[in-house]
XYZ file of C-alpha atoms in Angstrom:
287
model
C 17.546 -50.760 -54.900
C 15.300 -48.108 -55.997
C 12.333 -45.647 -53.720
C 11.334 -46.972 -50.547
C 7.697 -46.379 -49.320
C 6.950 -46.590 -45.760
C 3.211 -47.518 -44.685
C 1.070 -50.728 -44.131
C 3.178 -51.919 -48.021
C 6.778 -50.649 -49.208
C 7.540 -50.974 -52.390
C 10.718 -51.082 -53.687
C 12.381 -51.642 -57.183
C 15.517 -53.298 -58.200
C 16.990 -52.361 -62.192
C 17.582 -55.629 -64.072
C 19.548 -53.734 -66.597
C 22.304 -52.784 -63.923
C 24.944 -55.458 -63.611
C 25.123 -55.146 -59.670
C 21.584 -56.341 -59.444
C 22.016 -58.906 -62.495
C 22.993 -61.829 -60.664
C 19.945 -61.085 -57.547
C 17.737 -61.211 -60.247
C 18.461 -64.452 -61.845
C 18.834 -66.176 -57.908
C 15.498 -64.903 -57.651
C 14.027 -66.467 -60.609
C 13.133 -62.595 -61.961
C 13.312 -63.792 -65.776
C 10.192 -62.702 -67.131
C 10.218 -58.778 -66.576
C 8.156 -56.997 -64.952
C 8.561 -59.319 -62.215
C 6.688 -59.091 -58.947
C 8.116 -60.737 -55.648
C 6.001 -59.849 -52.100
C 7.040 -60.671 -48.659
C 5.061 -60.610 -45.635
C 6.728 -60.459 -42.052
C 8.803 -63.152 -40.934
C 6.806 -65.602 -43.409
C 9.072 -64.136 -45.871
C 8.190 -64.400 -49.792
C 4.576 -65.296 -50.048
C 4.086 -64.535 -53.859
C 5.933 -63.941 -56.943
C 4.466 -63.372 -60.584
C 5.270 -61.523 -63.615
C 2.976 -58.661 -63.812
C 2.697 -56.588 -67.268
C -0.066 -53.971 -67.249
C -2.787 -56.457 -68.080
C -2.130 -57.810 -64.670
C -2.072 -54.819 -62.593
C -5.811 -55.615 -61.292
C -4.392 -59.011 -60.136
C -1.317 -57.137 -57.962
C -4.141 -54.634 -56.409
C -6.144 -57.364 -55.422
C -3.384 -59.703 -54.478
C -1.606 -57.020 -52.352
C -5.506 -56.081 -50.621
C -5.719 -59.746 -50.377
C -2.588 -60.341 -48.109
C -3.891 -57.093 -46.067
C -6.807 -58.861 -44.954
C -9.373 -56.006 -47.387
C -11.955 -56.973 -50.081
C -13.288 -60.500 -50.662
C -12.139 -63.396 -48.732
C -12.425 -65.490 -51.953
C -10.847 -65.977 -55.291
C -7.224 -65.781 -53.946
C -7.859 -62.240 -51.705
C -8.299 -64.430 -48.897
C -5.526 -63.147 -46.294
C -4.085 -66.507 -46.344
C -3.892 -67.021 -49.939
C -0.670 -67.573 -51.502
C 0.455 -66.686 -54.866
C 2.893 -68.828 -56.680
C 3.490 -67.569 -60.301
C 0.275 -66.067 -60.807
C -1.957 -69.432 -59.548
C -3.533 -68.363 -55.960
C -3.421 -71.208 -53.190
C -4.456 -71.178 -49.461
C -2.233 -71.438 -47.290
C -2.081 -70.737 -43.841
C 1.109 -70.141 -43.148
C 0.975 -66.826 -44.693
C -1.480 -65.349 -41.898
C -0.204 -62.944 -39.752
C -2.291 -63.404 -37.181
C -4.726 -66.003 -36.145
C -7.274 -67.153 -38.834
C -10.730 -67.208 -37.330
C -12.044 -65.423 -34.802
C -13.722 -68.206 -33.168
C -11.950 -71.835 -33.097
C -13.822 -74.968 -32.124
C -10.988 -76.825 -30.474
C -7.299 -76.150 -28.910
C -6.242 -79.158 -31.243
C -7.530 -77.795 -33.994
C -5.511 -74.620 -33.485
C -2.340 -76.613 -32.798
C -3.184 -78.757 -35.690
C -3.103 -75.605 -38.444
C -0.067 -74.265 -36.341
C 1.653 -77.444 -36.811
C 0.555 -77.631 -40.618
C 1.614 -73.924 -41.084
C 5.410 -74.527 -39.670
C 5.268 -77.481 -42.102
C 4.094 -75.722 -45.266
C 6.892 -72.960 -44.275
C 9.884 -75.832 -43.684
C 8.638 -77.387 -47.322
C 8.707 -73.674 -48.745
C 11.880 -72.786 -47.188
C 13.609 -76.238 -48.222
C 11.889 -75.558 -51.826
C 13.544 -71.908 -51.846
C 17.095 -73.632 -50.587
C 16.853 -76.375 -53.181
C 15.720 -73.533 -55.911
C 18.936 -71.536 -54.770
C 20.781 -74.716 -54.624
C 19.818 -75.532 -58.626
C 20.616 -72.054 -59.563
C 24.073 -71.738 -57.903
C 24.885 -75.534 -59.123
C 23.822 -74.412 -62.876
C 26.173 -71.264 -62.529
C 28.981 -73.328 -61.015
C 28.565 -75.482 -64.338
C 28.740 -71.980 -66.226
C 31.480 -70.658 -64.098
C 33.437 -74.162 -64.715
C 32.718 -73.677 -68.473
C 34.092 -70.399 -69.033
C 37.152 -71.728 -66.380
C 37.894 -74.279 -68.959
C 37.582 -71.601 -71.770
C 40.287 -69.248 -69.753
C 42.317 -72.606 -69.083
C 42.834 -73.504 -72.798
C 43.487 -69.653 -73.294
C 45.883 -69.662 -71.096
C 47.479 -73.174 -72.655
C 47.514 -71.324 -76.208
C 48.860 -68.357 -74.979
C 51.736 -70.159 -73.459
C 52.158 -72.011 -76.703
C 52.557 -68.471 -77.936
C 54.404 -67.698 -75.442
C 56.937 -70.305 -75.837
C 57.670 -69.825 -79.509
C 58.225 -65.847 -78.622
C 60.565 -67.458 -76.661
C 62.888 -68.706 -79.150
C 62.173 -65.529 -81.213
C 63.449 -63.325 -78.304
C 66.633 -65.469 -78.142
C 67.127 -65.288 -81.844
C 66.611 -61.485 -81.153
C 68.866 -61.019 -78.266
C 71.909 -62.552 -80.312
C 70.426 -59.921 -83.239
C 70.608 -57.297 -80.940
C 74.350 -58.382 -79.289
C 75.535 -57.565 -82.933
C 73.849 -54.892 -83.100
C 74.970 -53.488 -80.308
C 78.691 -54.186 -81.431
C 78.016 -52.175 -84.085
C 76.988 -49.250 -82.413
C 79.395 -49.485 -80.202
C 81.751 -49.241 -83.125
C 79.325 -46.195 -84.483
C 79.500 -44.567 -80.992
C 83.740 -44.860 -80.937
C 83.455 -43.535 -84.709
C 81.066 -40.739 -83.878
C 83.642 -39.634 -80.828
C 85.993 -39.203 -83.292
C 84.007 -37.240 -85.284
C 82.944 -35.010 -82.317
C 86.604 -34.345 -81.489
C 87.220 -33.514 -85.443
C 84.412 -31.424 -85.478
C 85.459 -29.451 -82.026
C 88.902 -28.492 -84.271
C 86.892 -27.507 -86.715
C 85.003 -25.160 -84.702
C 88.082 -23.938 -83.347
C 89.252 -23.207 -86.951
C 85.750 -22.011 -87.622
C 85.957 -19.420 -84.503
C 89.288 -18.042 -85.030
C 88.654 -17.649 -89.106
C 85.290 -15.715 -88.249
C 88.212 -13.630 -85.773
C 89.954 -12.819 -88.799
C 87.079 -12.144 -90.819
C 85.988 -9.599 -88.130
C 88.853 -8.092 -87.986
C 89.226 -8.068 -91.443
C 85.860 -6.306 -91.783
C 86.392 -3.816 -88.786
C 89.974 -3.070 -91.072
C 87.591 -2.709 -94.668
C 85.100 -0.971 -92.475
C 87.950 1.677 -91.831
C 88.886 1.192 -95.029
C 85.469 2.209 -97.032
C 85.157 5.382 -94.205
C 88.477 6.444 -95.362
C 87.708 5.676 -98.971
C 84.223 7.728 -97.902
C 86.426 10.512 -96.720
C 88.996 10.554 -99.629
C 85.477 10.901 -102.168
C 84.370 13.794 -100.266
C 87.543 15.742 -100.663
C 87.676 14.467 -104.164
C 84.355 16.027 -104.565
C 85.103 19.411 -102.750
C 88.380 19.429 -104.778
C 86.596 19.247 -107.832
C 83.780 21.837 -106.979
C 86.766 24.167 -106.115
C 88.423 23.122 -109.447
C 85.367 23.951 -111.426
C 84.748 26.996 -108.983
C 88.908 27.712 -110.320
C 88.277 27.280 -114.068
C 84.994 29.062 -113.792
C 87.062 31.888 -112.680
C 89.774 31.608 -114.562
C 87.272 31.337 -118.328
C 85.591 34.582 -116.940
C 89.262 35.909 -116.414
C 89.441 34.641 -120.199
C 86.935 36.287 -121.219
C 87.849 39.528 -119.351
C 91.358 39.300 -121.157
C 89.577 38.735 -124.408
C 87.252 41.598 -124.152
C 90.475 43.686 -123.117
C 92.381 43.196 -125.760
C 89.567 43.444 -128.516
C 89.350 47.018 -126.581
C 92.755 47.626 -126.749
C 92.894 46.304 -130.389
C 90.195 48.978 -131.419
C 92.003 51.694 -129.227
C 94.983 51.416 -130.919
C 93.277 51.043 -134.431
C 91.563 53.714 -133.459
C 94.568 55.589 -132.744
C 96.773 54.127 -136.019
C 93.670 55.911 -137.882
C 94.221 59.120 -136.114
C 97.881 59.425 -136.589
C 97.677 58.084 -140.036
C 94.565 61.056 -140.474
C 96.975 63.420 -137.926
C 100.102 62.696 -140.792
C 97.609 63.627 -143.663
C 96.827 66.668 -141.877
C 100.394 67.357 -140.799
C 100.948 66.573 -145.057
C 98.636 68.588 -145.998
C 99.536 71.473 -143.759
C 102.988 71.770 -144.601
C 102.316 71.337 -148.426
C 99.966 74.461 -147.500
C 103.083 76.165 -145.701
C 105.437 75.471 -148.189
C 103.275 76.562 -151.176
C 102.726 79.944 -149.217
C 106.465 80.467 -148.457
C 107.419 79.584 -152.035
């Protein structure tokens, strides 16, 4: 239900378009949208029409109608009913008495009597209405039974060949699961072959550890050997540096010594001469 207005009307408005309200609607005859339904009191529905905006006058003067306002003629008499948009007296839709002044009791009982009458005939109308529309949905609702019925026969049909195809599976999957039983008994073995092999594996990387902590030693010594190497051949070149400028000392020496004693030889061989000449001097005096 929608807003609710309180005051001498209410107004109220139900969404066709929602399925909660889908069903109401059609028990209600609401087909032709919009679709106007009015109650009054306990005389219940007293009108129902559909009502598009051409027809908005007619609800005004409809509504005023029921109230008792306006004209007393042309269907806004306040016991006019409304039956899908055709006004028709009636007086069972007063709520109160009709008339101010009465001519007789009887009378009065008479229209009373007519009234309850008019309201049994609506009322059985209404149930027979409702009646039609739930008999036409059983007829609907026995319709789509049937449909679900032969869905549910072809889906066992289904059902029972899937049958057969799950036993001709199951004795797929019993060999099937002989040979993985075989695969599992086959893989154990492999698992225990390949826990040897990581014991192998583990003690060879062992050995290859402690073969590289022995090359490690190895290359520091080698390191160690090629630095004294090194240091022994600086001190080897520092040696026959020394000993080439010892050379050359030596060399220079004895080219010094060489022209010393050249040097000499020419003044003994010049001292002789002298000597010569001397005593050839001496001798020619003394002779």
């Amino acid at each position: 239900m929608g807003d609710l207005s309180t005051g001498n009307v209410r107004f109220a408005e139900m969404q066709y378009d929602n399925p909660a309200n889908e069903e109401m609607c059609k028990l209600l005859n609401a087909t032709q949208l919009p679709y106007i339904l009015i109650y009054k009191g306990s005389q219940g529905k007293v009108a129902d029409f559909q009502c598009g905006p051409a027809k908005f006058q007619f609800l005004i003067d409809t509504v005023r109608g029921l109230l008792g306002e306006g004209d007393m003629t042309d269907g806004n008499h306040p016991n006019t009913e409304v039956r899908d948009g055709v006004p028709t007296t009636a007086d069972k839709i007063s709520s109160g008495v009709v008339g101010a002044n009465s001519t007789t009791a009887n009378s009065n009982i008479s229209d009373e009597v007519n009234s309850l009458k008019d309201q049994l005939i609506t009322l059985e109308n209404e149930k027979i209405e409702m009646f039609e529309l739930m008999k036409s949905q059983i007829e609907v609702d026995k319709e789509e039974i049937q449909k679900l019925v032969n869905c549910v026969t072809i889906q066992k049909s289904i059902i029972e060949g899937k049958d057969d195809e799950i036993q001709k599976l199951s004795g797929v999957i019993e060999l099937k699961d002989g040979e993985l039983a075989r695969l599992t008994e086959g893989m154990d073995k492999k698992v225990k072959e390949y826990t040897v092999l990581e014991e192998k594996v583990e003690l060879y990387k062992r050995q290859v550890e402690e073969l590289t902590t022995r090359l490690d030693k190895s290359e520091k010594t080698i390191a160690t050997m090629q630095a004294a190497i090194v240091l022994h051949e600086k001190e080897a070149k520092e040696w026959e540096r020394q000993m080439k400028e010892h050379e050359s000392e030596w060399e220079r020496q004895r080219l010094m010594y060489e022209e010393e004693r050249c040097s000499v030889r020419k003044l003994a061989v010049l001292s002789v001469k002298s000597m010569g000449k001397k005593v050839k001097s001496f001798l020619a005096r003394e002779k």
